[in-house]
PDB file of C-alpha atoms in Angstrom:
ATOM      1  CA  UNK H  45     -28.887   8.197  14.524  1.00 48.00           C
ATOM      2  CA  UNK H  46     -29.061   4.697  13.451  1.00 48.00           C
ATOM      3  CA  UNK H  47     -25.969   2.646  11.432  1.00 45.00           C
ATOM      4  CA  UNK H  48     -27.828   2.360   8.824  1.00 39.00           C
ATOM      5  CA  UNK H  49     -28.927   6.137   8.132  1.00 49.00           C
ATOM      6  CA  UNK H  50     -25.365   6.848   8.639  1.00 56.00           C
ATOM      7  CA  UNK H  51     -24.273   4.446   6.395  1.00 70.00           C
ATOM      8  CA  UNK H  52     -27.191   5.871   3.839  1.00 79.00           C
ATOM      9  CA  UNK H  53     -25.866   9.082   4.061  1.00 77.00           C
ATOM     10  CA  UNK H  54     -22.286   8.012   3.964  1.00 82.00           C
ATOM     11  CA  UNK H  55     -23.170   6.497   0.513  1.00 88.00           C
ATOM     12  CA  UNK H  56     -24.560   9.559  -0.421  1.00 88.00           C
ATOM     13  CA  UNK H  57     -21.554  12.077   0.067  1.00 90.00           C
ATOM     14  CA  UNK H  58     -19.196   9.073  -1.497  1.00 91.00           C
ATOM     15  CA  UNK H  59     -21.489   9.216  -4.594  1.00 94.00           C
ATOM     16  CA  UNK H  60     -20.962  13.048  -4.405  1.00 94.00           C
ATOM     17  CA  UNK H  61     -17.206  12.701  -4.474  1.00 95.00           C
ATOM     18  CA  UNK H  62     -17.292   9.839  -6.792  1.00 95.00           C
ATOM     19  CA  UNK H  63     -19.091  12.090  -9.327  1.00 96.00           C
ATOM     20  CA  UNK H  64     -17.103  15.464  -9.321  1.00 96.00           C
ATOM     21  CA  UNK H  65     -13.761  12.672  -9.749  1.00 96.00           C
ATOM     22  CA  UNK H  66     -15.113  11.147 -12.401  1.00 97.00           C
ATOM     23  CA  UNK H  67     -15.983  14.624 -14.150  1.00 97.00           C
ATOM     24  CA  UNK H  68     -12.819  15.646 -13.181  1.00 97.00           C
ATOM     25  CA  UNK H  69     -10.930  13.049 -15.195  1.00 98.00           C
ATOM     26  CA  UNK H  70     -13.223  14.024 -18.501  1.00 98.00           C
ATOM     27  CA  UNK H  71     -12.362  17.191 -18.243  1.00 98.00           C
ATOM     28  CA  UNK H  72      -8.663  16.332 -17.606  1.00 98.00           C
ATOM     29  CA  UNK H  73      -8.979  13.557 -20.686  1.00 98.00           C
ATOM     30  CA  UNK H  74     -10.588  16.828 -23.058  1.00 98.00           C
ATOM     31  CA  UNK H  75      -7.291  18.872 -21.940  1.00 98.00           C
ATOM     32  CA  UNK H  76      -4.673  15.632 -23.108  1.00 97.00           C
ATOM     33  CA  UNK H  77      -7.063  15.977 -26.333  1.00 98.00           C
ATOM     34  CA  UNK H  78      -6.450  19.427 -26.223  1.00 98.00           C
ATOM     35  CA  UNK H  79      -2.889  18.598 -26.808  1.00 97.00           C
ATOM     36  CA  UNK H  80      -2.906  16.273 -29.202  1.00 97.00           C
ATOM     37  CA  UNK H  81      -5.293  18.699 -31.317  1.00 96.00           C
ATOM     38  CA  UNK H  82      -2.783  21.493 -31.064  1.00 96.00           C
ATOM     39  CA  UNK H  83       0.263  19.113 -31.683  1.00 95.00           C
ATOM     40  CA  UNK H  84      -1.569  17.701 -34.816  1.00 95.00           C
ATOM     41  CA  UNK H  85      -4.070  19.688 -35.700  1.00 94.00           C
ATOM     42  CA  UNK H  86      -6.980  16.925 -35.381  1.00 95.00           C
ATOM     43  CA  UNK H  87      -9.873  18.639 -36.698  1.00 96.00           C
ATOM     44  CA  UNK H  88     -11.480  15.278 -36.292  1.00 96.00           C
ATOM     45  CA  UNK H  89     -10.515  14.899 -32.266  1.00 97.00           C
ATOM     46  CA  UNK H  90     -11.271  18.560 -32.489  1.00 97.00           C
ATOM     47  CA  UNK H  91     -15.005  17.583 -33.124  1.00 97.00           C
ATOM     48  CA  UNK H  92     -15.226  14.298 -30.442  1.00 97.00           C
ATOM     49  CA  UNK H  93     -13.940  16.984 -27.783  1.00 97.00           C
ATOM     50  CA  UNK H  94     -17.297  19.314 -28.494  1.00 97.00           C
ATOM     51  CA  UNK H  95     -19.756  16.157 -28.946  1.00 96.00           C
ATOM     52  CA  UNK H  96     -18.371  14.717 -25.283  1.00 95.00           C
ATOM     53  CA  UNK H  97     -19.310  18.010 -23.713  1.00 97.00           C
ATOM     54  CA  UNK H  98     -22.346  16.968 -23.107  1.00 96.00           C
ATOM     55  CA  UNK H  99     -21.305  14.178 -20.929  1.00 96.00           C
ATOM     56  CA  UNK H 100     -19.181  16.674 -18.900  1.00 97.00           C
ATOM     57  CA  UNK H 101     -22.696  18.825 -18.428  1.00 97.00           C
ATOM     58  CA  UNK H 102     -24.809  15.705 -17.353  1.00 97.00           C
ATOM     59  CA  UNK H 103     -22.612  14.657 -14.952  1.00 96.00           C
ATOM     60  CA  UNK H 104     -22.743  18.082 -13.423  1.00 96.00           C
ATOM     61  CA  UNK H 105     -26.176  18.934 -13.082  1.00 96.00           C
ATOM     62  CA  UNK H 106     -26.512  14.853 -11.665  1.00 96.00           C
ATOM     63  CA  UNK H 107     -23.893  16.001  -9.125  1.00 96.00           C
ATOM     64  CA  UNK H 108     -25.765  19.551  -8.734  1.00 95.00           C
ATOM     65  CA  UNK H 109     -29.399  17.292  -7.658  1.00 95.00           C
ATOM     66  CA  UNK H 110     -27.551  15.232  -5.335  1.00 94.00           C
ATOM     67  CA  UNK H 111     -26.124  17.262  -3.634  1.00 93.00           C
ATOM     68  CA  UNK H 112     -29.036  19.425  -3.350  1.00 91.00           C
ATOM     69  CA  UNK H 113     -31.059  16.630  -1.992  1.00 92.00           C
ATOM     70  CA  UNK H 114     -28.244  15.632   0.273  1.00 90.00           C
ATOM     71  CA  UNK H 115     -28.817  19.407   1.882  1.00 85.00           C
ATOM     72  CA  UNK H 116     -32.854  19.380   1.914  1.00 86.00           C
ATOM     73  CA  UNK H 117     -33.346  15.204   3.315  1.00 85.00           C
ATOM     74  CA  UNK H 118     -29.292  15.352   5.703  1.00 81.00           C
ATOM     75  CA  UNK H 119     -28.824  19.136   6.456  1.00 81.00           C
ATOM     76  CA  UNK H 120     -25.296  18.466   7.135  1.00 82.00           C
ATOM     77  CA  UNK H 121     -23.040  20.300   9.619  1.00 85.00           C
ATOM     78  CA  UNK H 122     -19.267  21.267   9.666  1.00 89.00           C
ATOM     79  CA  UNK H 123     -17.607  18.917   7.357  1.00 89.00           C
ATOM     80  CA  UNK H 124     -20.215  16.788   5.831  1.00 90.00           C
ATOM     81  CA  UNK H 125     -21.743  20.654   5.043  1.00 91.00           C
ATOM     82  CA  UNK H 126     -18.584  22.022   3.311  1.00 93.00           C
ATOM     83  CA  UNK H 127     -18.683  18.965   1.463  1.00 93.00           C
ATOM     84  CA  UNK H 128     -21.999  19.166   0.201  1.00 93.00           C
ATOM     85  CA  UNK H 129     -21.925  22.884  -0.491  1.00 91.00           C
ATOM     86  CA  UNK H 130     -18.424  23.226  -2.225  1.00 94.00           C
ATOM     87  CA  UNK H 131     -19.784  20.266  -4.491  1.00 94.00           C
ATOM     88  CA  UNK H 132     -21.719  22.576  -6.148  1.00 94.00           C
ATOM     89  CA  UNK H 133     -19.074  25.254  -6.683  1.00 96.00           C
ATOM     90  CA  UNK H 134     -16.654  22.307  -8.002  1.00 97.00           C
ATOM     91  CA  UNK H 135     -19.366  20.741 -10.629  1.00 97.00           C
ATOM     92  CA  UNK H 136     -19.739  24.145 -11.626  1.00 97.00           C
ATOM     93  CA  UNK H 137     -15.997  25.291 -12.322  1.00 97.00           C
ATOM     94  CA  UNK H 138     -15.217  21.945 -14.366  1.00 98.00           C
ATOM     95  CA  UNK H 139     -18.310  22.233 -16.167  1.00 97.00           C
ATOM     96  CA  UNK H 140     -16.598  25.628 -17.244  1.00 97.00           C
ATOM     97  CA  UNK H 141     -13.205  23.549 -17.977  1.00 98.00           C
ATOM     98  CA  UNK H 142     -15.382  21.606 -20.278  1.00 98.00           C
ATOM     99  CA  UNK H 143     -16.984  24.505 -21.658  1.00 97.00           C
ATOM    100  CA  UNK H 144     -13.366  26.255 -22.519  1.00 98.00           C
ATOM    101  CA  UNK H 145     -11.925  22.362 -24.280  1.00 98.00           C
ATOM    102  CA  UNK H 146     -15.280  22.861 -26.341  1.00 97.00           C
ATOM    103  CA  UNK H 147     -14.527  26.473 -27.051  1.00 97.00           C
ATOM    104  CA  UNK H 148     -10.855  25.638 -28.034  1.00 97.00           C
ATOM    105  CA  UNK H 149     -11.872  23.059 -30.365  1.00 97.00           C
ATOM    106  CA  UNK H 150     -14.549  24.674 -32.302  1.00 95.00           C
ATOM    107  CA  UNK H 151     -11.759  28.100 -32.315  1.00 94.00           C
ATOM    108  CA  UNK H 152      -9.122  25.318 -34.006  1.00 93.00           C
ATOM    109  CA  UNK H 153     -12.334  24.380 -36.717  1.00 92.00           C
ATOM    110  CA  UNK H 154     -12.477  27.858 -37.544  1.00 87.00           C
ATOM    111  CA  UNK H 155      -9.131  29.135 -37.883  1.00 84.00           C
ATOM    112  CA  UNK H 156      -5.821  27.187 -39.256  1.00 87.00           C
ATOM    113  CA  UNK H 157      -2.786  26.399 -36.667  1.00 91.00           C
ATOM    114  CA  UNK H 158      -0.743  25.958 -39.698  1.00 90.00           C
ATOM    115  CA  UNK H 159       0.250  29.483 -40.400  1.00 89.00           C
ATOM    116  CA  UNK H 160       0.678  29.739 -36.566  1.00 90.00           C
ATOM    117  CA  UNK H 161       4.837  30.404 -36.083  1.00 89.00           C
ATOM    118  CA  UNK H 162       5.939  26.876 -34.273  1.00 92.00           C
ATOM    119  CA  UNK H 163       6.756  29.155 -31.232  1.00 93.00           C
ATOM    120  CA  UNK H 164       3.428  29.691 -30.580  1.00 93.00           C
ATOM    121  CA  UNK H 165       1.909  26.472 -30.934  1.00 95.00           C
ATOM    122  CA  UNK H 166       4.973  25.390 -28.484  1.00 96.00           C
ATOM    123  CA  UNK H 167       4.037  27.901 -25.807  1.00 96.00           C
ATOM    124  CA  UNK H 168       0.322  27.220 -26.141  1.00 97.00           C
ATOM    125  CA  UNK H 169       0.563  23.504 -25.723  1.00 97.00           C
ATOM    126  CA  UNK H 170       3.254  24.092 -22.783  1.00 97.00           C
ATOM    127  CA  UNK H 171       0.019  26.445 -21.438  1.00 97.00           C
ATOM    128  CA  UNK H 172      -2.291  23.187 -21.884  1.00 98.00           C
ATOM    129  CA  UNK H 173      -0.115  20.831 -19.912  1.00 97.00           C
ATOM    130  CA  UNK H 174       0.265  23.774 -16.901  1.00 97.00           C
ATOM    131  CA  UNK H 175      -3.521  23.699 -16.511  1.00 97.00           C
ATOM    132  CA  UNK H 176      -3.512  20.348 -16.428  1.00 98.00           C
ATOM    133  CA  UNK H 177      -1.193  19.776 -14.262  1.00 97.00           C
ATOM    134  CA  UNK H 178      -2.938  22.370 -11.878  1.00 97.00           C
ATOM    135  CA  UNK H 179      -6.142  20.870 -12.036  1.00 98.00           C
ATOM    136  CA  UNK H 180      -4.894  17.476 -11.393  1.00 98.00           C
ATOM    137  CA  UNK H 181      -2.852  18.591  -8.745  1.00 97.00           C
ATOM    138  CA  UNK H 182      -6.180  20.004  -6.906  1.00 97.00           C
ATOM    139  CA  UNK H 183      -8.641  17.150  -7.911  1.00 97.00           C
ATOM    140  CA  UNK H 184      -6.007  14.608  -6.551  1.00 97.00           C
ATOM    141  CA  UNK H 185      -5.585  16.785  -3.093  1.00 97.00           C
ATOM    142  CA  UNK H 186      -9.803  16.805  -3.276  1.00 96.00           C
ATOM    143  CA  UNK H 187      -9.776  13.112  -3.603  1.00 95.00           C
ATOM    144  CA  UNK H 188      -7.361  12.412  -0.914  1.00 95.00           C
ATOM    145  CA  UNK H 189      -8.832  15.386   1.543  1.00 95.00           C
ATOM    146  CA  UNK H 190      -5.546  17.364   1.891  1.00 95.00           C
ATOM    147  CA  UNK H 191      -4.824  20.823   0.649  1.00 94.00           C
ATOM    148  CA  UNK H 192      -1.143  20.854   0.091  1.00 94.00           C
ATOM    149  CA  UNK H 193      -1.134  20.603  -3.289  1.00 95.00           C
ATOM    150  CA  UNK H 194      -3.501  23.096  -3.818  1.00 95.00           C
ATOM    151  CA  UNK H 195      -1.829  25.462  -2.096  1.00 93.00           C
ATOM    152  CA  UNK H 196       0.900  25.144  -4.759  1.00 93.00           C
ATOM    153  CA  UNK H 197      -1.890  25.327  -7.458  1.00 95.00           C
ATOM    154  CA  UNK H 198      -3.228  28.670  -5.883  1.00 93.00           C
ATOM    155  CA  UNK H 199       0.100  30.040  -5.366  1.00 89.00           C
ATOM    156  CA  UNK H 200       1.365  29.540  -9.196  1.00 88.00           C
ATOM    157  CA  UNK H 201      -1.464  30.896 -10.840  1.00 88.00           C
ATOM    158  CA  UNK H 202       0.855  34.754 -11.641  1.00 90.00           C
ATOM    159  CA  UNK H 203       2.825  31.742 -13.386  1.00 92.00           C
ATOM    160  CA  UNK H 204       0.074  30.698 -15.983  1.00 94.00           C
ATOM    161  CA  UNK H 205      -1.201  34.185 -16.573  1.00 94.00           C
ATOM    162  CA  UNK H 206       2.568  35.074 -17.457  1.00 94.00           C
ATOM    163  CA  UNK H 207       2.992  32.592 -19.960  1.00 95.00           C
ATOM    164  CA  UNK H 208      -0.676  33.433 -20.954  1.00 96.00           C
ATOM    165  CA  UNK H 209       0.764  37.466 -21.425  1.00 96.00           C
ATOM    166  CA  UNK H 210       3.854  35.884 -23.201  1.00 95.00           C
ATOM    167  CA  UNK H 211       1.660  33.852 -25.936  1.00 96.00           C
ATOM    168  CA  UNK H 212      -0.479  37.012 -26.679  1.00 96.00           C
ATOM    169  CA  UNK H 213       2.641  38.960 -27.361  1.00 95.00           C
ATOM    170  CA  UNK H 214       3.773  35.690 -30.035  1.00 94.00           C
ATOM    171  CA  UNK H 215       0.561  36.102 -31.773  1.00 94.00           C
ATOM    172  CA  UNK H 216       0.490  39.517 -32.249  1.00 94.00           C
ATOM    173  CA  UNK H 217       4.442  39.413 -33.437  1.00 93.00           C
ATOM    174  CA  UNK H 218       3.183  36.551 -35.674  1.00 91.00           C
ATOM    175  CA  UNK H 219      -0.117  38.526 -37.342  1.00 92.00           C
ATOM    176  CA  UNK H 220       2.541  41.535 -37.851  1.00 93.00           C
ATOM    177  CA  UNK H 221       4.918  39.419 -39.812  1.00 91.00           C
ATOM    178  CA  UNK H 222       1.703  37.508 -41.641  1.00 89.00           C
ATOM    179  CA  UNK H 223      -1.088  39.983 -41.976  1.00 91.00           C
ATOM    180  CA  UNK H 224      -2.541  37.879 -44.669  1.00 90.00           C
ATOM    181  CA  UNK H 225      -3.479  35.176 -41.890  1.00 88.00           C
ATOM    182  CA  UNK H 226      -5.076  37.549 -40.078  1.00 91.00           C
ATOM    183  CA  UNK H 227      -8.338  35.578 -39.843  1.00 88.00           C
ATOM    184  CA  UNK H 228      -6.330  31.998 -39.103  1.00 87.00           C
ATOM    185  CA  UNK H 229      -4.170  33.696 -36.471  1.00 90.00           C
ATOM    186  CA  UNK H 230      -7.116  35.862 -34.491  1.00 92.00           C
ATOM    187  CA  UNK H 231      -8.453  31.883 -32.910  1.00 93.00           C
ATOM    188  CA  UNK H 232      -5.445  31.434 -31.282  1.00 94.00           C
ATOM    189  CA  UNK H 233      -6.326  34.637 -28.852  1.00 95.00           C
ATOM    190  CA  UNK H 234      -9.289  32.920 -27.787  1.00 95.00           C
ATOM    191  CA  UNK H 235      -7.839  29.582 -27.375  1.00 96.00           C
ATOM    192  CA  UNK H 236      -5.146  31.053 -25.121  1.00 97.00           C
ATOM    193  CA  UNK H 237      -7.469  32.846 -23.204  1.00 97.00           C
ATOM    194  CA  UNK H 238      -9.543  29.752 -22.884  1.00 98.00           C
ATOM    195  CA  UNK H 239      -6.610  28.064 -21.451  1.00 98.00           C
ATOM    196  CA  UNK H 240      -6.377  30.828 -19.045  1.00 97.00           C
ATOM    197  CA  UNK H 241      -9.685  30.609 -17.732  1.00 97.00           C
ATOM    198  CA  UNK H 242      -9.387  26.583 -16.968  1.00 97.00           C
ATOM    199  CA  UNK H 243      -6.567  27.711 -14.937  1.00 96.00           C
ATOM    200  CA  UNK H 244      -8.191  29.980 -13.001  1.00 96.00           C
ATOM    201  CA  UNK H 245     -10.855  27.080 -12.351  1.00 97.00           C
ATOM    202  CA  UNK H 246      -8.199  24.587 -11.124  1.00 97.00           C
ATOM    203  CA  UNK H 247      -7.192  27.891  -8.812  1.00 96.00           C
ATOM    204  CA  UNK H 248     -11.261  28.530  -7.601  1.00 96.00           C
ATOM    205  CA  UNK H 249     -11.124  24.431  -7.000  1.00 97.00           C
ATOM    206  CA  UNK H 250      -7.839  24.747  -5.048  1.00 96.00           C
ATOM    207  CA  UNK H 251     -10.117  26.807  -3.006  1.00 96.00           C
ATOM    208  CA  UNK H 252     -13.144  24.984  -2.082  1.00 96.00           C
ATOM    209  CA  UNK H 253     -11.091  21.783  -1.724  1.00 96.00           C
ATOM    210  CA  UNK H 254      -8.605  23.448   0.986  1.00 95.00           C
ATOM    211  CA  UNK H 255     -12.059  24.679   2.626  1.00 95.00           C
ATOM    212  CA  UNK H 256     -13.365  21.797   2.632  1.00 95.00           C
ATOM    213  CA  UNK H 257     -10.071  20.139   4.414  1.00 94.00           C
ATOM    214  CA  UNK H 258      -9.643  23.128   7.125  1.00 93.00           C
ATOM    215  CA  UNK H 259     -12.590  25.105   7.217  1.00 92.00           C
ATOM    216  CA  UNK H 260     -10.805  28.084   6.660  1.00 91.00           C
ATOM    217  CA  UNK H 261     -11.389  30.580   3.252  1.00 89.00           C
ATOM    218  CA  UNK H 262      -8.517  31.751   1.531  1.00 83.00           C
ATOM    219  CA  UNK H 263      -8.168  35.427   1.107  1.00 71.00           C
ATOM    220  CA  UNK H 264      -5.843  38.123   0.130  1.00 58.00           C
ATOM    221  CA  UNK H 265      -4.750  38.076   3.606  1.00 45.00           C
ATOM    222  CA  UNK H 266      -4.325  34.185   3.811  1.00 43.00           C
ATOM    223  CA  UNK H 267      -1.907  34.534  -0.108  1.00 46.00           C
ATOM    224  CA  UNK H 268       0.215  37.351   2.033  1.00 40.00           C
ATOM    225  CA  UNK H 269       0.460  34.807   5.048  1.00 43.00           C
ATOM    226  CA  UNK H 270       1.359  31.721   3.147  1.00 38.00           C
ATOM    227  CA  UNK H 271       3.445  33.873   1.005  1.00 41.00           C
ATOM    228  CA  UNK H 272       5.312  35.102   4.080  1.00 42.00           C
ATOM    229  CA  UNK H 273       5.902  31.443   5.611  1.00 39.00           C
ATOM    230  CA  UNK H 274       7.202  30.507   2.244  1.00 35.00           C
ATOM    231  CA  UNK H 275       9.661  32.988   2.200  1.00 32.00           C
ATOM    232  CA  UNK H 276      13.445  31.961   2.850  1.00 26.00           C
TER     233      UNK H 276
END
């Protein structure tokens, strides 16, 4: 193969990681929004966050037909094809994280976080900067092609669905002591199950990026033999 089909296709795959980093930091920018919305309840920031979806989504499906073409014109083997393939996967989870910031904001149009109890706006913005932190643990180890951090990211995720079972029980302790704010109160389910679901997408990206590093798939059995070197 000649240096200059090599270095063709090495442009391609760079524009391939270039493009799932850069919609990883919008997606990671609509969570820090996220925040702020919660913290202040910016119906206005609320409303940017749903119009800059569509950015999130373009990027994707540009990162979806390169890296199809990369697999029809290359066919790439071993690395370069884990690469290629998990791109897909990867575009495809943080256009979901995009998907859930949208969700949460139009859920904080609709409903009123002022008759939420502090508590719970607390726990739910201590929720937002978990997922963040997940996901920019895993986009950083995806950047850097290591898979340490993800490992942490895939082994915390019992972590974020506990405080996600915690902030349930808040709202439903809150509704019972304000019934009248029934219909303010019943968004917040929905934006801490939103939450949920981008980490659970930080944990599927922890995934592909530690297959794409070692080639190997993590499983049930994998979690039981990590679990078991971790254990002191």
């Amino acid at each position: 193969m000649s240096d200059h089909i090599v270095s063709s296709f090495d442009e391609e795959l760079n524009e391939i990681t270039d493009g799932l980093i850069n919609m990883g930091a919008l997606v990671l920018a609509a969570l820090r929004s996220v925040e702020e919305i919660l913290k202040n309840n910016d119906h206005n920031l609320a409303q940017k966050i749903i119009d800059n979806d569509l950015q999130i989504n373009d990027l994707g499906q540009s990162i979806e037909i390169k890296a199809f073409n990369t697999l029809a014109s290359r066919q790439p083997m071993a690395y370069d094809l884990r690469l290629v393939f998990s791109a897909v996967k990867m575009s495809l989870y943080l256009e979901r994280c995009g998907d859930m910031c949208k969700g949460i904001s139009k859920r904080i149009l609709k409903g009123d976080l002022t008759k939420a109890a502090p508590n719970t706006i607390e726990s739910l913005v201590t929720l937002t900067n978990r997922v963040h932190e997940n996901l920019s643990l895993v986009l950083e180890d995806y950047a850097a092609r290591t898979s340490e951090k993800s490992l942490e990211v895939w082994r915390s995720d019992s972590e974020i669905d506990s405080i996600y079972s915690d902030i349930l029980m808040e709202i439903l302790n809150n509704i019972k002591s304000k019934p009248e704010a029934i219909e303010a109160l019943v968004p917040l389910f929905f934006i801490a199950r939103y939450l949920e679901r981008v980490g659970d997408q930080a944990t599927n990206i922890a995934e592909e990026t530690h297959f794409i590093v070692t080639g190997e798939v993590l499983t049930d059995e994998k979690a039981i033999q990590i679990e078991n070197e971790t254990t002191f």
